[in-house]
Amino acid sequence: MRGKLSEQEKATIYQYQLIQKITVREELLRSHLCVIAILAIFLLLMYHIDGAKALAVGLLGTQIIHYIITRLTLIRVDEPDYRRWGWRVMTPWIGYIPTANIQLGLFRRLHRHLFWLGLCAIGVFYPWANEGTMISLIMCHLWFLVPRMLLIRRLGKAKRDGVIRITAADVSFYHR
């Protein structure tokens, strides 16, 4: 399909307009890191070396659970395009998140599944995990998801078919 766009019959041009830009404030980053530091201090004071192990299990275990649920949900609700998702370690967007534009409706649905199924998956480990590990798993699960849930809440009245782009400094919401 070479040539001018006016000559092509099935040419589609998507022109998105920036509707809202949400900047990630420094206060949010600091408070987000303070929460995990408080959790680490609590676990170390209450459970000593077992608390450090519990924190490691919580951070890694939660990421594994989130990865599995995200992949399964993408297969279920959308044509899976795994190139659009990737691992990021940029506060507050830590974990397996979209690296390209994603529809807001899909993002909302995915994180609703991630929140509830993540809690259920953590609950499955209750008979085998000690108290510190369960506290760590639940708190890490919430710690990873709270910034994303705040974003969803902030875009609550936005149209579902809009597109969001997540970067380290801001989140942009576009609509046609």
PDB file of C-alpha atoms in Angstrom:
ATOM      1  CA  MET A   1       0.000   0.000   0.000  1.00  0.00           C
ATOM      2  CA  ARG A   2       2.235   2.752  -1.242  1.00  0.00           C
ATOM      3  CA  GLY A   3       1.157   6.124  -2.478  1.00  0.00           C
ATOM      4  CA  LYS A   4      -0.925   8.977  -1.136  1.00  0.00           C
ATOM      5  CA  LEU A   5      -3.437   8.328   1.604  1.00  0.00           C
ATOM      6  CA  SER A   6      -6.216   9.929  -0.417  1.00  0.00           C
ATOM      7  CA  GLU A   7      -5.707   7.253  -3.097  1.00  0.00           C
ATOM      8  CA  GLN A   8      -5.935   4.313  -0.666  1.00  0.00           C
ATOM      9  CA  GLU A   9      -9.384   2.868  -0.064  1.00  0.00           C
ATOM     10  CA  LYS A  10      -8.769   1.190   3.300  1.00  0.00           C
ATOM     11  CA  ALA A  11      -6.389   3.716   4.848  1.00  0.00           C
ATOM     12  CA  THR A  12      -7.160   4.548   8.449  1.00  0.00           C
ATOM     13  CA  ILE A  13      -5.592   7.366  10.365  1.00  0.00           C
ATOM     14  CA  TYR A  14      -6.032   7.525  14.079  1.00  0.00           C
ATOM     15  CA  GLN A  15      -5.726  11.018  15.423  1.00  0.00           C
ATOM     16  CA  TYR A  16      -5.788  11.075  19.178  1.00  0.00           C
ATOM     17  CA  GLN A  17      -6.128  14.237  21.165  1.00  0.00           C
ATOM     18  CA  LEU A  18      -4.516  14.647  24.572  1.00  0.00           C
ATOM     19  CA  ILE A  19      -7.377  14.993  27.035  1.00  0.00           C
ATOM     20  CA  GLN A  20      -5.601  14.786  30.372  1.00  0.00           C
ATOM     21  CA  LYS A  21      -2.016  14.569  31.543  1.00  0.00           C
ATOM     22  CA  ILE A  22      -1.457  13.348  35.079  1.00  0.00           C
ATOM     23  CA  THR A  23       1.986  14.093  36.407  1.00  0.00           C
ATOM     24  CA  VAL A  24       3.512  11.827  39.010  1.00  0.00           C
ATOM     25  CA  ARG A  25       4.281  14.164  41.871  1.00  0.00           C
ATOM     26  CA  GLU A  26       7.390  13.843  43.991  1.00  0.00           C
ATOM     27  CA  GLU A  27       5.237  13.498  47.126  1.00  0.00           C
ATOM     28  CA  LEU A  28       3.595  10.399  45.669  1.00  0.00           C
ATOM     29  CA  LEU A  29       6.970   8.818  44.917  1.00  0.00           C
ATOM     30  CA  ARG A  30       8.306   9.520  48.402  1.00  0.00           C
ATOM     31  CA  SER A  31       5.193   8.317  50.187  1.00  0.00           C
ATOM     32  CA  HIS A  32       5.096   5.201  48.018  1.00  0.00           C
ATOM     33  CA  LEU A  33       8.676   4.329  48.991  1.00  0.00           C
ATOM     34  CA  CYS A  34       8.011   5.188  52.654  1.00  0.00           C
ATOM     35  CA  VAL A  35       5.190   2.655  52.800  1.00  0.00           C
ATOM     36  CA  ILE A  36       7.428  -0.224  51.726  1.00  0.00           C
ATOM     37  CA  ALA A  37      10.159   0.985  54.094  1.00  0.00           C
ATOM     38  CA  ILE A  38       7.677   0.984  56.986  1.00  0.00           C
ATOM     39  CA  LEU A  39       6.580  -2.530  56.017  1.00  0.00           C
ATOM     40  CA  ALA A  40      10.207  -3.697  55.923  1.00  0.00           C
ATOM     41  CA  ILE A  41      10.948  -2.160  59.330  1.00  0.00           C
ATOM     42  CA  PHE A  42       7.802  -3.721  60.799  1.00  0.00           C
ATOM     43  CA  LEU A  43       8.654  -7.171  59.453  1.00  0.00           C
ATOM     44  CA  LEU A  44      12.251  -6.937  60.660  1.00  0.00           C
ATOM     45  CA  LEU A  45      11.240  -5.802  64.158  1.00  0.00           C
ATOM     46  CA  MET A  46       8.454  -8.343  64.580  1.00  0.00           C
ATOM     47  CA  TYR A  47       9.923 -11.409  62.860  1.00  0.00           C
ATOM     48  CA  HIS A  48      13.685 -10.678  62.658  1.00  0.00           C
ATOM     49  CA  ILE A  49      15.362 -12.863  60.000  1.00  0.00           C
ATOM     50  CA  ASP A  50      12.051 -14.510  59.113  1.00  0.00           C
ATOM     51  CA  GLY A  51      10.707 -11.013  58.436  1.00  0.00           C
ATOM     52  CA  ALA A  52      13.459 -10.365  55.887  1.00  0.00           C
ATOM     53  CA  LYS A  53      12.666 -13.679  54.210  1.00  0.00           C
ATOM     54  CA  ALA A  54       8.949 -12.834  54.290  1.00  0.00           C
ATOM     55  CA  LEU A  55       9.583  -9.467  52.634  1.00  0.00           C
ATOM     56  CA  ALA A  56      11.621 -11.122  49.871  1.00  0.00           C
ATOM     57  CA  VAL A  57       8.891 -13.732  49.356  1.00  0.00           C
ATOM     58  CA  GLY A  58       6.264 -10.988  49.349  1.00  0.00           C
ATOM     59  CA  LEU A  59       8.020  -8.826  46.768  1.00  0.00           C
ATOM     60  CA  LEU A  60       8.946 -11.679  44.416  1.00  0.00           C
ATOM     61  CA  GLY A  61       5.854 -13.804  45.000  1.00  0.00           C
ATOM     62  CA  THR A  62       3.507 -10.911  44.343  1.00  0.00           C
ATOM     63  CA  GLN A  63       5.261 -10.094  41.085  1.00  0.00           C
ATOM     64  CA  ILE A  64       4.989 -13.709  39.943  1.00  0.00           C
ATOM     65  CA  ILE A  65       1.292 -13.796  40.844  1.00  0.00           C
ATOM     66  CA  HIS A  66       0.687 -10.486  39.029  1.00  0.00           C
ATOM     67  CA  TYR A  67       2.541 -11.724  35.944  1.00  0.00           C
ATOM     68  CA  ILE A  68       0.531 -14.958  35.746  1.00  0.00           C
ATOM     69  CA  ILE A  69      -2.819 -13.233  36.305  1.00  0.00           C
ATOM     70  CA  THR A  70      -2.014 -10.497  33.781  1.00  0.00           C
ATOM     71  CA  ARG A  71      -1.010 -12.968  31.096  1.00  0.00           C
ATOM     72  CA  LEU A  72      -4.074 -15.157  31.693  1.00  0.00           C
ATOM     73  CA  THR A  73      -6.404 -12.158  31.751  1.00  0.00           C
ATOM     74  CA  LEU A  74      -4.947 -10.785  28.520  1.00  0.00           C
ATOM     75  CA  ILE A  75      -5.605 -14.134  26.857  1.00  0.00           C
ATOM     76  CA  ARG A  76      -9.164 -14.087  28.185  1.00  0.00           C
ATOM     77  CA  VAL A  77     -10.259 -10.500  27.516  1.00  0.00           C
ATOM     78  CA  ASP A  78      -8.171  -9.327  24.565  1.00  0.00           C
ATOM     79  CA  GLU A  79      -6.053 -10.474  21.701  1.00  0.00           C
ATOM     80  CA  PRO A  80      -2.781 -10.969  23.549  1.00  0.00           C
ATOM     81  CA  ASP A  81      -0.068  -8.662  22.305  1.00  0.00           C
ATOM     82  CA  TYR A  82       2.762  -9.369  24.684  1.00  0.00           C
ATOM     83  CA  ARG A  83       5.083  -6.870  23.013  1.00  0.00           C
ATOM     84  CA  ARG A  84       2.955  -4.107  24.518  1.00  0.00           C
ATOM     85  CA  TRP A  85       3.713  -5.333  28.043  1.00  0.00           C
ATOM     86  CA  GLY A  86       7.003  -5.514  29.861  1.00  0.00           C
ATOM     87  CA  TRP A  87       8.836  -5.394  33.157  1.00  0.00           C
ATOM     88  CA  ARG A  88       9.444  -1.932  34.550  1.00  0.00           C
ATOM     89  CA  VAL A  89      11.217  -0.837  37.672  1.00  0.00           C
ATOM     90  CA  MET A  90      10.289   2.825  37.778  1.00  0.00           C
ATOM     91  CA  THR A  91       8.592   4.097  40.885  1.00  0.00           C
ATOM     92  CA  PRO A  92       5.594   3.991  41.274  1.00  0.00           C
ATOM     93  CA  TRP A  93       5.031   1.761  38.214  1.00  0.00           C
ATOM     94  CA  ILE A  94       6.877  -1.345  39.357  1.00  0.00           C
ATOM     95  CA  GLY A  95       6.147  -4.703  37.780  1.00  0.00           C
ATOM     96  CA  TYR A  96       4.632  -6.074  34.597  1.00  0.00           C
ATOM     97  CA  ILE A  97       2.901  -3.040  33.087  1.00  0.00           C
ATOM     98  CA  PRO A  98       1.993  -1.742  29.624  1.00  0.00           C
ATOM     99  CA  THR A  99       5.007  -0.343  27.804  1.00  0.00           C
ATOM    100  CA  ALA A 100       2.928   1.032  24.919  1.00  0.00           C
ATOM    101  CA  ASN A 101      -0.482   2.642  24.596  1.00  0.00           C
ATOM    102  CA  ILE A 102      -3.339   0.648  26.102  1.00  0.00           C
ATOM    103  CA  GLN A 103      -7.093   1.167  26.064  1.00  0.00           C
ATOM    104  CA  LEU A 104      -8.394   2.536  29.337  1.00  0.00           C
ATOM    105  CA  GLY A 105     -11.246  -0.004  29.418  1.00  0.00           C
ATOM    106  CA  LEU A 106      -8.809  -2.903  29.118  1.00  0.00           C
ATOM    107  CA  PHE A 107      -6.533  -1.370  31.764  1.00  0.00           C
ATOM    108  CA  ARG A 108      -9.457  -1.019  34.190  1.00  0.00           C
ATOM    109  CA  ARG A 109     -10.744  -4.534  33.587  1.00  0.00           C
ATOM    110  CA  LEU A 110      -7.288  -6.059  33.867  1.00  0.00           C
ATOM    111  CA  HIS A 111      -6.541  -4.356  37.172  1.00  0.00           C
ATOM    112  CA  ARG A 112      -9.920  -5.265  38.609  1.00  0.00           C
ATOM    113  CA  HIS A 113      -9.073  -8.904  37.815  1.00  0.00           C
ATOM    114  CA  LEU A 114      -5.554  -8.432  39.124  1.00  0.00           C
ATOM    115  CA  PHE A 115      -6.750  -7.020  42.440  1.00  0.00           C
ATOM    116  CA  TRP A 116      -9.347  -9.675  43.254  1.00  0.00           C
ATOM    117  CA  LEU A 117      -7.630 -12.719  41.738  1.00  0.00           C
ATOM    118  CA  GLY A 118      -4.366 -11.648  43.360  1.00  0.00           C
ATOM    119  CA  LEU A 119      -6.021 -11.625  46.782  1.00  0.00           C
ATOM    120  CA  CYS A 120      -7.549 -15.043  46.066  1.00  0.00           C
ATOM    121  CA  ALA A 121      -4.194 -16.461  44.919  1.00  0.00           C
ATOM    122  CA  ILE A 122      -2.529 -15.138  48.068  1.00  0.00           C
ATOM    123  CA  GLY A 123      -5.327 -16.662  50.138  1.00  0.00           C
ATOM    124  CA  VAL A 124      -4.535 -20.073  48.636  1.00  0.00           C
ATOM    125  CA  PHE A 125      -1.132 -19.967  50.370  1.00  0.00           C
ATOM    126  CA  TYR A 126      -2.681 -19.364  53.808  1.00  0.00           C
ATOM    127  CA  PRO A 127      -2.382 -22.957  55.090  1.00  0.00           C
ATOM    128  CA  TRP A 128       1.343 -23.146  54.291  1.00  0.00           C
ATOM    129  CA  ALA A 129       2.569 -19.603  54.935  1.00  0.00           C
ATOM    130  CA  ASN A 130       3.441 -18.148  58.301  1.00  0.00           C
ATOM    131  CA  GLU A 131       1.987 -14.907  59.621  1.00  0.00           C
ATOM    132  CA  GLY A 132       4.839 -12.685  58.414  1.00  0.00           C
ATOM    133  CA  THR A 133       4.705 -14.085  54.906  1.00  0.00           C
ATOM    134  CA  MET A 134       0.950 -13.555  54.639  1.00  0.00           C
ATOM    135  CA  ILE A 135       1.270  -9.965  55.869  1.00  0.00           C
ATOM    136  CA  SER A 136       4.076  -9.386  53.386  1.00  0.00           C
ATOM    137  CA  LEU A 137       2.199 -10.923  50.450  1.00  0.00           C
ATOM    138  CA  ILE A 138      -0.969  -8.927  51.077  1.00  0.00           C
ATOM    139  CA  MET A 139       0.842  -5.651  51.740  1.00  0.00           C
ATOM    140  CA  CYS A 140       3.128  -6.025  48.711  1.00  0.00           C
ATOM    141  CA  HIS A 141       0.116  -6.870  46.540  1.00  0.00           C
ATOM    142  CA  LEU A 142      -1.593  -3.677  47.669  1.00  0.00           C
ATOM    143  CA  TRP A 143       1.633  -1.656  47.461  1.00  0.00           C
ATOM    144  CA  PHE A 144       2.161  -2.568  43.816  1.00  0.00           C
ATOM    145  CA  LEU A 145      -1.473  -1.900  42.849  1.00  0.00           C
ATOM    146  CA  VAL A 146      -2.309   1.296  44.756  1.00  0.00           C
ATOM    147  CA  PRO A 147      -0.691   3.704  42.228  1.00  0.00           C
ATOM    148  CA  ARG A 148      -2.518   1.986  39.388  1.00  0.00           C
ATOM    149  CA  MET A 149      -5.814   2.063  41.280  1.00  0.00           C
ATOM    150  CA  LEU A 150      -5.313   5.767  42.011  1.00  0.00           C
ATOM    151  CA  LEU A 151      -4.777   6.304  38.296  1.00  0.00           C
ATOM    152  CA  ILE A 152      -7.967   4.402  37.462  1.00  0.00           C
ATOM    153  CA  ARG A 153      -9.853   6.438  40.063  1.00  0.00           C
ATOM    154  CA  ARG A 154      -8.460   9.684  38.687  1.00  0.00           C
ATOM    155  CA  LEU A 155      -9.646   8.698  35.198  1.00  0.00           C
ATOM    156  CA  GLY A 156     -12.985   7.463  36.525  1.00  0.00           C
ATOM    157  CA  LYS A 157     -15.201   9.623  34.301  1.00  0.00           C
ATOM    158  CA  ALA A 158     -13.040   9.231  31.216  1.00  0.00           C
ATOM    159  CA  LYS A 159     -14.364   7.309  28.236  1.00  0.00           C
ATOM    160  CA  ARG A 160     -13.473   3.616  28.126  1.00  0.00           C
ATOM    161  CA  ASP A 161     -12.269   3.673  24.545  1.00  0.00           C
ATOM    162  CA  GLY A 162      -9.594   6.261  25.303  1.00  0.00           C
ATOM    163  CA  VAL A 163      -5.932   5.342  25.364  1.00  0.00           C
ATOM    164  CA  ILE A 164      -3.404   5.819  28.159  1.00  0.00           C
ATOM    165  CA  ARG A 165       0.367   5.974  27.971  1.00  0.00           C
ATOM    166  CA  ILE A 166       2.359   5.387  31.146  1.00  0.00           C
ATOM    167  CA  THR A 167       5.808   6.903  31.539  1.00  0.00           C
ATOM    168  CA  ALA A 168       7.973   7.437  34.612  1.00  0.00           C
ATOM    169  CA  ALA A 169       7.055  11.115  34.930  1.00  0.00           C
ATOM    170  CA  ASP A 170       3.423  11.160  33.845  1.00  0.00           C
ATOM    171  CA  VAL A 171       0.385   9.355  32.509  1.00  0.00           C
ATOM    172  CA  SER A 172      -1.279  10.717  29.389  1.00  0.00           C
ATOM    173  CA  PHE A 173      -4.909  10.056  28.456  1.00  0.00           C
ATOM    174  CA  TYR A 174      -5.821  10.383  24.784  1.00  0.00           C
ATOM    175  CA  HIS A 175      -9.151  10.152  23.002  1.00  0.00           C
ATOM    176  CA  ARG A 176     -10.254  10.432  19.377  1.00  0.00           C
TER     177      ARG A 176
END
